[in-house]
XYZ file of C-alpha atoms in Angstrom:
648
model
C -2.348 -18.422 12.656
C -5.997 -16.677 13.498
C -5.914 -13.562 11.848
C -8.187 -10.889 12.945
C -9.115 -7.444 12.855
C -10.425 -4.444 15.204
C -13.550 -3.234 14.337
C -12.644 0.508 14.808
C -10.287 -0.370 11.665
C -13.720 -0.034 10.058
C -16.094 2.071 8.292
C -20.151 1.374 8.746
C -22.214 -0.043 11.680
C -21.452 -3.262 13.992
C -23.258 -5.328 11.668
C -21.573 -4.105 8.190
C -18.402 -4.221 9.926
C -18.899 -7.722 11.216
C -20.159 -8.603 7.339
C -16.770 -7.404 5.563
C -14.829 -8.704 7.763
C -16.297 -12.463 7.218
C -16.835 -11.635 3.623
C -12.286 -11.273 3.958
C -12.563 -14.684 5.864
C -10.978 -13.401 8.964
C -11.559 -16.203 11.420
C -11.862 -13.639 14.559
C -12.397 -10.393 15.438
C -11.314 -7.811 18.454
C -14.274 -6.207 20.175
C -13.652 -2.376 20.381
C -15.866 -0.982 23.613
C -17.392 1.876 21.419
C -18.701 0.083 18.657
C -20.619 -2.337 21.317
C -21.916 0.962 22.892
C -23.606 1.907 20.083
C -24.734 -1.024 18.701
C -28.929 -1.530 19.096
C -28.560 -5.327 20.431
C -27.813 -7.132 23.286
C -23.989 -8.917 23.409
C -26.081 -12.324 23.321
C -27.808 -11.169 19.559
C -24.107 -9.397 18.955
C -22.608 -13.573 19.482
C -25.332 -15.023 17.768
C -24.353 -12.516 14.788
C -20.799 -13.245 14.778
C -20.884 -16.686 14.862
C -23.664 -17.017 11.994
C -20.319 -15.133 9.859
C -18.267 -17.659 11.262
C -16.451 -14.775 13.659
C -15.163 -15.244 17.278
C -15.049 -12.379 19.577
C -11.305 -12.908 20.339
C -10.936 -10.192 22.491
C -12.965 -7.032 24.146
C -10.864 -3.670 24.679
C -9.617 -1.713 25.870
C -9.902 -1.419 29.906
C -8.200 2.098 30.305
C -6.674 3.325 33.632
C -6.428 0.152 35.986
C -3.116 -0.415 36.834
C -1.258 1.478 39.954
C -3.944 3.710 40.941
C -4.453 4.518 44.646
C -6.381 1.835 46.704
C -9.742 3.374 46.873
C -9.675 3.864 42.674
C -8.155 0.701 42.458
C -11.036 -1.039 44.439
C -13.858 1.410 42.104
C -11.538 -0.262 39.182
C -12.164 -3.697 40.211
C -16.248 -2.740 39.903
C -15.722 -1.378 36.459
C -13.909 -4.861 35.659
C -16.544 -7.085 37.310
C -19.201 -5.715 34.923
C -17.057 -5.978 31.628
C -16.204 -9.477 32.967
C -19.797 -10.189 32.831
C -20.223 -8.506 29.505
C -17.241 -10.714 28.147
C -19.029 -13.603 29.126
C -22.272 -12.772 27.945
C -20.221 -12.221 23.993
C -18.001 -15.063 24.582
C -14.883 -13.241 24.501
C -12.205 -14.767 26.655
C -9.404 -11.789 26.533
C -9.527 -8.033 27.977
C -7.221 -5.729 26.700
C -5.643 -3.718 29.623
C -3.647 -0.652 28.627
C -1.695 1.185 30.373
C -2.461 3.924 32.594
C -2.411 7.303 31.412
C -4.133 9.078 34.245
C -2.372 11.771 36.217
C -3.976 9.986 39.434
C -1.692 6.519 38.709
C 1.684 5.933 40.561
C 4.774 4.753 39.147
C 5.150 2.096 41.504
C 6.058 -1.165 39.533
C 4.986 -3.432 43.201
C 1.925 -1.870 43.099
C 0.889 -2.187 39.575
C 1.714 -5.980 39.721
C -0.104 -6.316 42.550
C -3.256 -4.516 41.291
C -2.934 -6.846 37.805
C -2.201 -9.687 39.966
C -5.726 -9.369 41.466
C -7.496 -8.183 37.996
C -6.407 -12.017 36.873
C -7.322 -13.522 39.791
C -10.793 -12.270 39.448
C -10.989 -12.914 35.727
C -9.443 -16.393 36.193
C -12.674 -17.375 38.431
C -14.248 -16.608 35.286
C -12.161 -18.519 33.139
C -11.101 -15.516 31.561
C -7.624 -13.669 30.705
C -5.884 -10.510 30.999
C -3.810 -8.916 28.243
C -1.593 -5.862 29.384
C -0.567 -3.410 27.005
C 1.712 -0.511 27.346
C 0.496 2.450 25.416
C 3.141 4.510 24.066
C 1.829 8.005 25.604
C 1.279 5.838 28.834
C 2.408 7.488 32.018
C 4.416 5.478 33.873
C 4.441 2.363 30.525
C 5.497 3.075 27.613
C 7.664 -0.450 26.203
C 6.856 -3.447 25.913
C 10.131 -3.927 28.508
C 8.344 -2.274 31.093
C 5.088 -4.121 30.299
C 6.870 -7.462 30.605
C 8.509 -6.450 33.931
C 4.662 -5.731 35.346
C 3.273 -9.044 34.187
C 6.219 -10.809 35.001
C 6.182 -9.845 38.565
C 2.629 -10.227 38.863
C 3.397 -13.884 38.092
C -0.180 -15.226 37.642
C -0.972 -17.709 34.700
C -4.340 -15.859 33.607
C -2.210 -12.361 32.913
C -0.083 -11.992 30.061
C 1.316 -9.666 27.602
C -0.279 -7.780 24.434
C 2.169 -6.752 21.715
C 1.333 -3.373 19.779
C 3.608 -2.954 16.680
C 2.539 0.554 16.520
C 3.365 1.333 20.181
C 7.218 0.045 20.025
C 8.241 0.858 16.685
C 6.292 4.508 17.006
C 9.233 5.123 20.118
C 11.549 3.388 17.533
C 12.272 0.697 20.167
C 13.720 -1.755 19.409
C 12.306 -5.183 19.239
C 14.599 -7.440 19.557
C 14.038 -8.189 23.122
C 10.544 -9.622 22.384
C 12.149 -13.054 20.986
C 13.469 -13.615 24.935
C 10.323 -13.485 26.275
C 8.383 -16.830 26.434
C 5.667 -17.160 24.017
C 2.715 -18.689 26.078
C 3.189 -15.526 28.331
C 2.273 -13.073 24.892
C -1.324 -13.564 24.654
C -2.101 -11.107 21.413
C -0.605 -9.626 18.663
C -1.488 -6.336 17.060
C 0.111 -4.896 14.131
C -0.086 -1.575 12.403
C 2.536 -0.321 10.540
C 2.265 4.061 9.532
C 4.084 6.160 7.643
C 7.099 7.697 8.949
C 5.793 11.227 11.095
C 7.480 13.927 13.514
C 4.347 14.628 15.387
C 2.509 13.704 19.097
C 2.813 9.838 19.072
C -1.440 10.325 20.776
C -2.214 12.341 17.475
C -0.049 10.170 14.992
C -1.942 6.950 16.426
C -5.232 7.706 16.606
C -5.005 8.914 13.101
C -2.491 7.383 10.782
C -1.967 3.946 10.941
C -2.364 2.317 8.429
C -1.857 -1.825 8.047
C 1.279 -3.610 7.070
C 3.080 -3.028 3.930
C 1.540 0.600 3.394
C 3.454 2.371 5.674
C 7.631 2.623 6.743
C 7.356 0.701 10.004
C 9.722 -2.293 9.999
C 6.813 -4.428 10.748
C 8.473 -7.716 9.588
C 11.268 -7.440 12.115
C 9.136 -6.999 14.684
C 6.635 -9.638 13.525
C 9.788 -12.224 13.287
C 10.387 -11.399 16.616
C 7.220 -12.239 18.228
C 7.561 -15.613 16.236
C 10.868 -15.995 17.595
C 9.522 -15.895 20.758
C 7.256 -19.129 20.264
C 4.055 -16.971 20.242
C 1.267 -19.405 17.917
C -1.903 -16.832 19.167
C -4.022 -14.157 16.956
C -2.061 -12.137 14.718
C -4.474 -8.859 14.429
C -4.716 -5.970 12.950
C -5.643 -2.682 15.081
C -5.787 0.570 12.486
C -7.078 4.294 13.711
C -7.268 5.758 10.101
C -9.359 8.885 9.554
C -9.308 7.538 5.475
C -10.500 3.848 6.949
C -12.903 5.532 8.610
C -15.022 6.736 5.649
C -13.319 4.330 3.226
C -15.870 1.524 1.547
C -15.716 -1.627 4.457
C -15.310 -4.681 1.933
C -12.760 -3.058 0.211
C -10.720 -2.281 3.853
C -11.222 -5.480 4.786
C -9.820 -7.053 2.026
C -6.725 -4.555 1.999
C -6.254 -6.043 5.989
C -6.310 -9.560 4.514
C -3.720 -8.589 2.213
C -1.802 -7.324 4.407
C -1.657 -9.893 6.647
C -1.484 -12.781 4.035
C 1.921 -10.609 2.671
C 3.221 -9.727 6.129
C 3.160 -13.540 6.749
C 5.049 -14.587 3.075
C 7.607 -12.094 4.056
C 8.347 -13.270 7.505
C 8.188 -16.903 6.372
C 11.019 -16.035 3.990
C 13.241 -15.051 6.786
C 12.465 -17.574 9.182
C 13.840 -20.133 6.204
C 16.612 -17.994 5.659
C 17.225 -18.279 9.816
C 16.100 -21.829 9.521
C 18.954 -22.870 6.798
C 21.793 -20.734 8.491
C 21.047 -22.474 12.102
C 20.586 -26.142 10.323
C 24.223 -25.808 8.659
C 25.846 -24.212 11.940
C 24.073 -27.206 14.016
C 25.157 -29.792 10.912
C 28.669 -28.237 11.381
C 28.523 -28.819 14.947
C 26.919 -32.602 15.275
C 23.811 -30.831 16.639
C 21.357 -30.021 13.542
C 18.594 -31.720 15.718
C 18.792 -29.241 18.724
C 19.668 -26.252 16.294
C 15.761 -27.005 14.861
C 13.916 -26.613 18.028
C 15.559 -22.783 18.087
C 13.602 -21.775 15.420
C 9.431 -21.849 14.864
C 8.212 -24.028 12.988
C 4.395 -22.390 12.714
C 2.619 -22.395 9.529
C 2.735 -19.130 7.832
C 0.840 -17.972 4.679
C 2.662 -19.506 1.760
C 1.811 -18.164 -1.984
C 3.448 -18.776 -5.228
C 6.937 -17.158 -5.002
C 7.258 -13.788 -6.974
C 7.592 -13.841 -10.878
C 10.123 -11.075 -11.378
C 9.087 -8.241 -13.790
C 10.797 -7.097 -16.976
C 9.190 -4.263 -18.073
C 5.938 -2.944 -19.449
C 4.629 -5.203 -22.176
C 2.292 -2.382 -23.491
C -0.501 -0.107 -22.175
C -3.919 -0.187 -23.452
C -6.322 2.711 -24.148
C -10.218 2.859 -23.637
C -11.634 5.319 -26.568
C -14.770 5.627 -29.011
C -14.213 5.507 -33.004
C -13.484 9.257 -33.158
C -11.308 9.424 -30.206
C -9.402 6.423 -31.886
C -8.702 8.530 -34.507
C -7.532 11.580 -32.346
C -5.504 9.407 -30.521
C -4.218 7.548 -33.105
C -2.881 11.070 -34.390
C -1.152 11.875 -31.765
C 0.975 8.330 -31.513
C 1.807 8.647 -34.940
C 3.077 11.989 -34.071
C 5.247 11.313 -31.632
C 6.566 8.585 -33.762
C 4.964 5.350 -33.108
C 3.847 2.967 -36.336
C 0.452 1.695 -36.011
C 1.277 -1.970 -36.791
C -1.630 -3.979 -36.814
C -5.009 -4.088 -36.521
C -7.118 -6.717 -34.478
C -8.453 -10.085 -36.169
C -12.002 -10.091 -34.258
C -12.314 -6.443 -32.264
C -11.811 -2.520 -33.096
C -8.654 -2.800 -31.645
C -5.211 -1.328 -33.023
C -1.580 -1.797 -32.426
C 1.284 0.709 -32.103
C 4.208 0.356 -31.565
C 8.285 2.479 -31.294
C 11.377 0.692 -29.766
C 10.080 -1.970 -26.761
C 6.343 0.218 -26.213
C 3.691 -0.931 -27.406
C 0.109 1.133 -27.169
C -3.327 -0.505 -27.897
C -6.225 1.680 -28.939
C -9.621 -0.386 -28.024
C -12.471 1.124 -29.447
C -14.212 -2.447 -29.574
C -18.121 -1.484 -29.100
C -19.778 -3.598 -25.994
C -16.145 -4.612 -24.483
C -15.012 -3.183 -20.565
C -12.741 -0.915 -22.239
C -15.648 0.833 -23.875
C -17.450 0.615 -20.793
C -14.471 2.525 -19.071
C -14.520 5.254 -21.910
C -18.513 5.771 -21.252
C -18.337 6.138 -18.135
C -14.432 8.258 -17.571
C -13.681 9.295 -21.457
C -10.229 8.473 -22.801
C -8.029 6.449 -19.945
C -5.760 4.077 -19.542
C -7.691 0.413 -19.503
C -5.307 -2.205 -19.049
C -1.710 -2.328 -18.274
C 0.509 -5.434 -19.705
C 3.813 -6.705 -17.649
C 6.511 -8.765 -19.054
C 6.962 -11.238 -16.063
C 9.183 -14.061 -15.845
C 6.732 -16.497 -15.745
C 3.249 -14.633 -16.530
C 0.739 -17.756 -15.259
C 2.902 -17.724 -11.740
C 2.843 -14.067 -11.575
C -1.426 -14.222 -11.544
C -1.507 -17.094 -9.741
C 0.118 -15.219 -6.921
C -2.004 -12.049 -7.483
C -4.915 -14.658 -7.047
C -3.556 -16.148 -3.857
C -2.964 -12.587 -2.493
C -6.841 -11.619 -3.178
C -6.750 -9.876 -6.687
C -9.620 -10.668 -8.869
C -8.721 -12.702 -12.163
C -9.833 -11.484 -15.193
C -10.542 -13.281 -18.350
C -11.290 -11.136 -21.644
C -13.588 -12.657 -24.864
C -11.095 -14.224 -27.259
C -12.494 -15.657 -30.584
C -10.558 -18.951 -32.062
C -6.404 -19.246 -31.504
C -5.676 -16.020 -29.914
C -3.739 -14.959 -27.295
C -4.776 -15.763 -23.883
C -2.751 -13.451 -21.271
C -3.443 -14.974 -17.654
C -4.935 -11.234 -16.031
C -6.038 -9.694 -13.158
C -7.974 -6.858 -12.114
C -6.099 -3.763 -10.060
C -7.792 -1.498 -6.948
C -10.512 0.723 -9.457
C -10.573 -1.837 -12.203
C -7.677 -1.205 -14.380
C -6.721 -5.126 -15.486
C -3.336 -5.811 -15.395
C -2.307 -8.482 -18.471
C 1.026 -10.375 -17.881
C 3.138 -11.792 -20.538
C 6.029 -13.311 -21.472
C 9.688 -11.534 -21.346
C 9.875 -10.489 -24.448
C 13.514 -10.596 -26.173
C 15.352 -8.333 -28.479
C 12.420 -7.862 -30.263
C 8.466 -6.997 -29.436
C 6.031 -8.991 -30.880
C 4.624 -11.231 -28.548
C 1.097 -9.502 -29.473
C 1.520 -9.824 -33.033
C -0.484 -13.350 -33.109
C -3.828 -11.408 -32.339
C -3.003 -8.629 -34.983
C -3.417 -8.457 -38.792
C -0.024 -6.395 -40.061
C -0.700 -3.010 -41.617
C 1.327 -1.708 -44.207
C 3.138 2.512 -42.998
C 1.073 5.021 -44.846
C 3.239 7.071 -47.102
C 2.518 10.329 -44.635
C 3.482 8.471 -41.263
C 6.394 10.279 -39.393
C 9.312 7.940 -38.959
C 9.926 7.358 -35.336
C 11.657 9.677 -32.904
C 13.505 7.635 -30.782
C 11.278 6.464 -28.027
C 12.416 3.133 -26.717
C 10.771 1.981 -23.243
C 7.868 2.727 -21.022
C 9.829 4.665 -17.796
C 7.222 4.955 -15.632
C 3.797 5.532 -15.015
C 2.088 7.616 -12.619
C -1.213 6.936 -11.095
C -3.793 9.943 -10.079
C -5.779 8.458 -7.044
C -8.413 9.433 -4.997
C -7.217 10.128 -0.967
C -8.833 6.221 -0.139
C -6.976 4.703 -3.126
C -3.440 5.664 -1.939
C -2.937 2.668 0.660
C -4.497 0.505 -1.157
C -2.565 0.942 -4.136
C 0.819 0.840 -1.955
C -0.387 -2.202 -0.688
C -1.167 -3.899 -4.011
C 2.167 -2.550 -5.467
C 4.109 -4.381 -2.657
C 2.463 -7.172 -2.082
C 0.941 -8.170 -5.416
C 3.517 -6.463 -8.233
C 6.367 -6.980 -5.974
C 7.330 -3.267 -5.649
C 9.355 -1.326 -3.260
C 8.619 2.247 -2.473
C 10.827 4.708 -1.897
C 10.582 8.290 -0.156
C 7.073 10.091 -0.273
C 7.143 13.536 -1.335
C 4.809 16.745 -1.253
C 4.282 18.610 -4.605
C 3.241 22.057 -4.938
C 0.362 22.369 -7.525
C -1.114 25.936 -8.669
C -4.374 24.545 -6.764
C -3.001 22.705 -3.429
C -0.528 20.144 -2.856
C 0.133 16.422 -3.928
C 1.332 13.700 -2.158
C 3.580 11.396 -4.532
C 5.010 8.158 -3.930
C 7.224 6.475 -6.232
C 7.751 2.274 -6.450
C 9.949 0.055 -8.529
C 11.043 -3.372 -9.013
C 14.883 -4.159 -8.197
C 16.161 -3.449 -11.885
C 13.686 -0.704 -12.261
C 12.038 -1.599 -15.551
C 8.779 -0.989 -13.918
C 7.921 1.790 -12.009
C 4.753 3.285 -10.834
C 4.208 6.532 -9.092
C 1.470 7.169 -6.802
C -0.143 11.119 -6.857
C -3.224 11.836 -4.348
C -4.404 15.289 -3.816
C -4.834 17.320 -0.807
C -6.595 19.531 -2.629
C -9.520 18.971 -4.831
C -8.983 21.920 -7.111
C -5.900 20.444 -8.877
C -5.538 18.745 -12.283
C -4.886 15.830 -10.415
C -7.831 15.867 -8.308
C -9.816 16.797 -11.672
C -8.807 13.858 -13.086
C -9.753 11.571 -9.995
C -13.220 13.103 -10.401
C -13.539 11.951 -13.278
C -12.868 8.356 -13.161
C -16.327 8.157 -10.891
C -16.473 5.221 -8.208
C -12.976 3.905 -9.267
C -11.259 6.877 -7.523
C -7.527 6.220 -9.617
C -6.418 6.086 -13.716
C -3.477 6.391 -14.980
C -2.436 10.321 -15.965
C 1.396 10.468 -16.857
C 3.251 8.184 -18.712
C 6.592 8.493 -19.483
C 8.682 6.866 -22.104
C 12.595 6.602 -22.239
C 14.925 7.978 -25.126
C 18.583 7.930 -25.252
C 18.817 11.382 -26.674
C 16.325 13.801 -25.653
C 16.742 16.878 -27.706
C 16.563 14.956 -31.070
C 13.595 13.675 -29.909
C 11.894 16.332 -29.123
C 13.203 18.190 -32.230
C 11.190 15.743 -33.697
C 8.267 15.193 -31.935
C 7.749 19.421 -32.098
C 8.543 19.454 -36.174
C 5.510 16.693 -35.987
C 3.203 19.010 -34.490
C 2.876 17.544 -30.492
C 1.948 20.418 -28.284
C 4.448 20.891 -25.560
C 4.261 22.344 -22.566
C 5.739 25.536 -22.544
C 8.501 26.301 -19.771
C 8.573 29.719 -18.147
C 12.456 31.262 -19.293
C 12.560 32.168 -15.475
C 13.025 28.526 -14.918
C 16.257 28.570 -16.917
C 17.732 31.959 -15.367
C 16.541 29.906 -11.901
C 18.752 27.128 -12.841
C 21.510 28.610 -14.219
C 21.708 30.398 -10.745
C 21.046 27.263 -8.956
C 23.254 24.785 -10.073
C 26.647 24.862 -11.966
C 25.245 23.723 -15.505
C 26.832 24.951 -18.860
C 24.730 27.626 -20.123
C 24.717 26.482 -23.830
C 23.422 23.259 -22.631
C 20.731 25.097 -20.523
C 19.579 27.267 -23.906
C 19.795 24.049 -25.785
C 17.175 22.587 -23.038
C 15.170 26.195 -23.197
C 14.560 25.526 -26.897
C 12.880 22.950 -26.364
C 11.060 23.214 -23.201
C 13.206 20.486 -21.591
C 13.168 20.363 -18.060
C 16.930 18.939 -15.665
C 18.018 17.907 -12.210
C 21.040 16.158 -10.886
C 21.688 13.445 -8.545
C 25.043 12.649 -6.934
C 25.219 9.645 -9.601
C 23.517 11.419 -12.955
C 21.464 13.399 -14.023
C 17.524 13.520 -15.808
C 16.154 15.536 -18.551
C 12.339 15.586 -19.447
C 9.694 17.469 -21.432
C 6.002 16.783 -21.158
C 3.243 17.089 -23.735
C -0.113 18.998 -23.375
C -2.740 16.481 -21.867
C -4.852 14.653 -24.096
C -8.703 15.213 -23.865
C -7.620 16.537 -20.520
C -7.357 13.044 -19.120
C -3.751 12.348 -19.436
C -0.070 13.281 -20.799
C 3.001 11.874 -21.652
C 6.503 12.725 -20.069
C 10.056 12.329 -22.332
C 12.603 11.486 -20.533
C 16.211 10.569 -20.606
C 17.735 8.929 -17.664
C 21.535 8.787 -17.059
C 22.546 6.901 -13.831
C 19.641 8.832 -12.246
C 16.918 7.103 -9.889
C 13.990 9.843 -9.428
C 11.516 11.679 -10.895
C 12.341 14.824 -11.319
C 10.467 16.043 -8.475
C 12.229 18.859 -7.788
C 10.397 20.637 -11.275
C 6.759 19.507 -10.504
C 6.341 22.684 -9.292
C 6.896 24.027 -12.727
C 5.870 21.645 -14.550
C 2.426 22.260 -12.802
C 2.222 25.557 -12.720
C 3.267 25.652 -16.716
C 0.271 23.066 -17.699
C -1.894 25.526 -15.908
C -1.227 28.763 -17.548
C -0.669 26.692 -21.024
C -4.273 25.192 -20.339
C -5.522 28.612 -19.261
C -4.242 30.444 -22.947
């Protein structure tokens, strides 16, 4: 398909707009009237621009008001039209977007409106140019795509035809279905915007939220198989009002559309062969397999490597100096890991408890030293245990993620890589077994010093949680989705001592990975302290958590070792003893030991957190049983208790 993009989903001028976009290798774009206003050139320099990028002007929009307005407006309306007709020719774009009146002077008169299109095509087909009506969602008189199609229908002229909004149908939560019965040669364009889920003015949610498919809760790829379904084969675009897009970096939105097209297309490919197969065995059932395939489209879609499924975290890697190697190096010992090996060629060291595995590079000249110069102490690299690792980047690659390849000296590991939104590389690797030691190869074995705690228990990486800047968050839902093969689940607002943070947790289907998304609202919170300080990347890692199977041993433990805990207020366990029916020995038990509880209807979740290190990031205990969250309902307290702890 021609994939292209509205330049209001843009930040910059015309020209840097035009630049990202063909820097994405979108073949086309659409034309929005404003950014032509304002641009210094004529619409003959503004062709010659595009088409040195190798960009059609696909479409100009939008014409506003037109449609069953009384005859003297009507005939002012046809003026308006002549002169954006000329306009269109002059850029060489052959579609106008018409949407659907919204003026208090228009008429609900369906005759009327057809006619007035009817003539609006006529004109433009003298022109050898086409008509796409839209219906707006706060339009007066058209709001679905039902009542669109009824209009064009009845206007019944072969130069007018019918623009598809996902944003405008699945905003009113109609339903789409219907699209699939309406011939395809009649649907001239196809936007899509997908948004997150809202109860506000549908005006204010869509000039201001969209956001493109795959980062919001819109069921884009039903609606998208429906337009397919339909026999449409014309533009699939993207039209995004975003007040983030707006100021975010343009090459790095542009390549965030092309993602999200490339994945909206794999998906919906997927179900079309899943149609596909169940209308070929009906039709082979029947004697008719050769009619059942004309039901179905047969359009090429985007088509990457299928997912490698995910196992786990492999290990996470660390981005220090010597002395904070040592510091840091402390504290792992402390909470029980055994540092294990020590690089052949680079200041590198292995630790390791249970299935995690934590890699301290202090390696002088290397990107994770780089990283520590420029942020301090952070979290460099992430490693994923994938089903087949060299799949699993290859379809990263095809899905626009930069490969990464690290120095290696002779016979070790290579780990096919790539490089995530703000630079963190992500390393996959083989599913490991039983046993770790997949990054043993690359290590010289050190012998336990006589003074090295034993371990306390920890046996898996949970979760991680990510502290982003506000114009990281889409981008890292996208890249979670489409890349990682996450699914997200409910987003959440956390009260902070300093503001409020938006938090988004994702997992793979047998949740042995899980990220969690935190942006701030505010900039005065730890985690909008800790975006500053990761500079231009705007998004580290802050939390990790790592899995025990019996909390309060481990944390005896990890306290007799000489971690610093965050202390819990006792009015938190008076507050829960109140709230929910919990045994109070159990709750004195947890008080002890600064452990914090909730309950699910299927289990329940205890966790403790340690003090940040270097102020850059801390590390959650947890014990899961048959619970799914986070434990959101105590990041109030949690919070508020690494304030006051940080304050003493």
């Amino acid at each position: 398909m021609r994939r292209s993009i509205a330049t209001v989903s843009m930040s910059g001028t015309l020209r840097q707009k035009l630049e990202a976009i063909a820097a994405a290798r979108f073949d086309a774009i659409e034309l929005f009237e404003n950014d032509f206003i304002n641009f210094s050139g004529s619409a003959i320099e503004l062709r010659a621009m595009a088409a040195d990028l190798g960009l059609d002007i696909d479409l100009y929009q939008p014409l506003r008001d037109f449609e069953g307005m009384p005859d003297a407006v009507f005939r002012r309306n046809l003026d308006r039209a002549e002169r954006k007709f000329d306009l269109m020719q002059a850029l060489g774009a052959p579609l106008m977007l018409v949407c659907s009146n919204t003026s208090p002077l228009s008429q609900g008169d369906t005759e009327r409106s057809a006619a007035q299109l009817h003539e609006l095509a006529e004109r433009a087909a003298r022109r050898n140019l086409r008509i796409g009506f839209e219906a707006l969602a706060w339009g007066r008189w058209v709001k679905l795509y039902a009542q669109a199609w009824r209009i064009v229908e009845r206007a019944n002229h072969p130069h007018l035809g019918l623009i598809l909004d996902s944003f405008h149908t699945l905003s009113l939560r109609d339903d789409p279905a219907g699209i699939a019965a309406i011939p395809g040669e009649r649907i001239f364009f196809v936007q899509m915007a997908d948004a997150p889920l809202m109860s506000m003015d549908v005006l204010q949610w869509a000039r201001h939220y969209r956001n493109f498919p795959g980062q919001g809760q819109f069921d884009v790829e039903s609606f998208f198989e429906q337009v397919l379904l339909s026999g449409y084969d014309g533009n699939l675009s993207l039209e995004i009002f975003n007040d983030v897009f707006r100021e975010t970096p343009n090459r790095r939105t542009a390549v965030d559309a092309m993602r999200s097209l490339l994945y909206l297309e794999s998906r919906v490919r997927h179900r079309l062969e899943r149609l596909r197969d169940a209308a070929d065995a009906d039709a082979a059932h029947a004697g008719a397999r050769e009619a059942a395939g004309r039901t179905l489209p047969r359009i090429e879609l985007f088509n990457p490597p299928h997912e490698a499924p995910l196992a786990g975290f492999g290990f996470l890697e660390f981005g220090v100096d010597e002395e904070t190697a040592q510091a840091l190096g402390t504290l792992f010992e402390q909470l029980g890991f055994a540092r294990v090996g020590r690089h052949r060629s680079k200041a590198v060291t292995l630790y390791r408890q249970g299935r995690i595995q934590l890699i301290v590079n202090a390696q002088p000249g290397s990107d994770a030293r780089a990283r520590f110069d420029a942020q301090g102490p952070s979290v460099c690299a992430l490693g994923l245990e994938a089903a087949d690792p060299v799949l699993a980047a290859n379809r990263a690659g095809a899905l626009l993620s930069a490969r990464y390849d690290s120095p290696r000296g002779p016979g070790e590991l290579r780990l096919p890589a790539i490089v995530a939104p703000g630079g963190t590389v992500v390393h996959f690797l083989p599913r490991a077994g039983d046993e770790t030691g997949e990054l043993d190869a690359d290590f010289v074995p050190q012998p336990p010093r006589a003074d090295t705690p034993s371990s306390c228990g920890l046996q898996r990486v949970d979760h991680i949680a990510m502290a982003l800047a506000n114009d990281q968050f889409d981008t890292w839902m996208l890249f979670c989705r489409a890349v990682l093969g996450l699914q997200a689940g409910e987003s959440q607002e956390l009260a902070d001592p300093f503001g409020l943070i938006r938090s988004c947790g994702l997992a793979n289907s047998n949740r042995s990975v899980r990220v969690v998304l935190n942006v701030s609202l505010s900039q005065r919170t730890r985690t909008a302290r800790q975006v500053s300080a990761t500079g231009r990347a705007g998004a580290s890692v802050h939390h990790i958590a790592l899995a025990c199977d019996d909390i309060f041993a481990t944390m005896s433990r990890v306290r007799a070792n000489g971690v610093r805990c965050v202390p819990i207020s006792p009015n938190y366990y008076d507050d829960l003893l109140a709230r929910l029916d919990v045994d109070e020995t159990l709750v004195r038990r947890m008080q002890a030991l600064d452990i914090l509880y909730d309950r699910s209807a299927t289990g329940e979740y205890f966790h403790a957190y340690t003090e940040a290190f270097a102020d850059r990031f801390f590390f959650e205990i947890v014990q899961r049983n048959d619970y799914d969250g986070y434990g959101a309902v105590n990041a109030a307290a949690r919070m508020a208790s690494q304030e006051q702890a940080g304050a003493r």
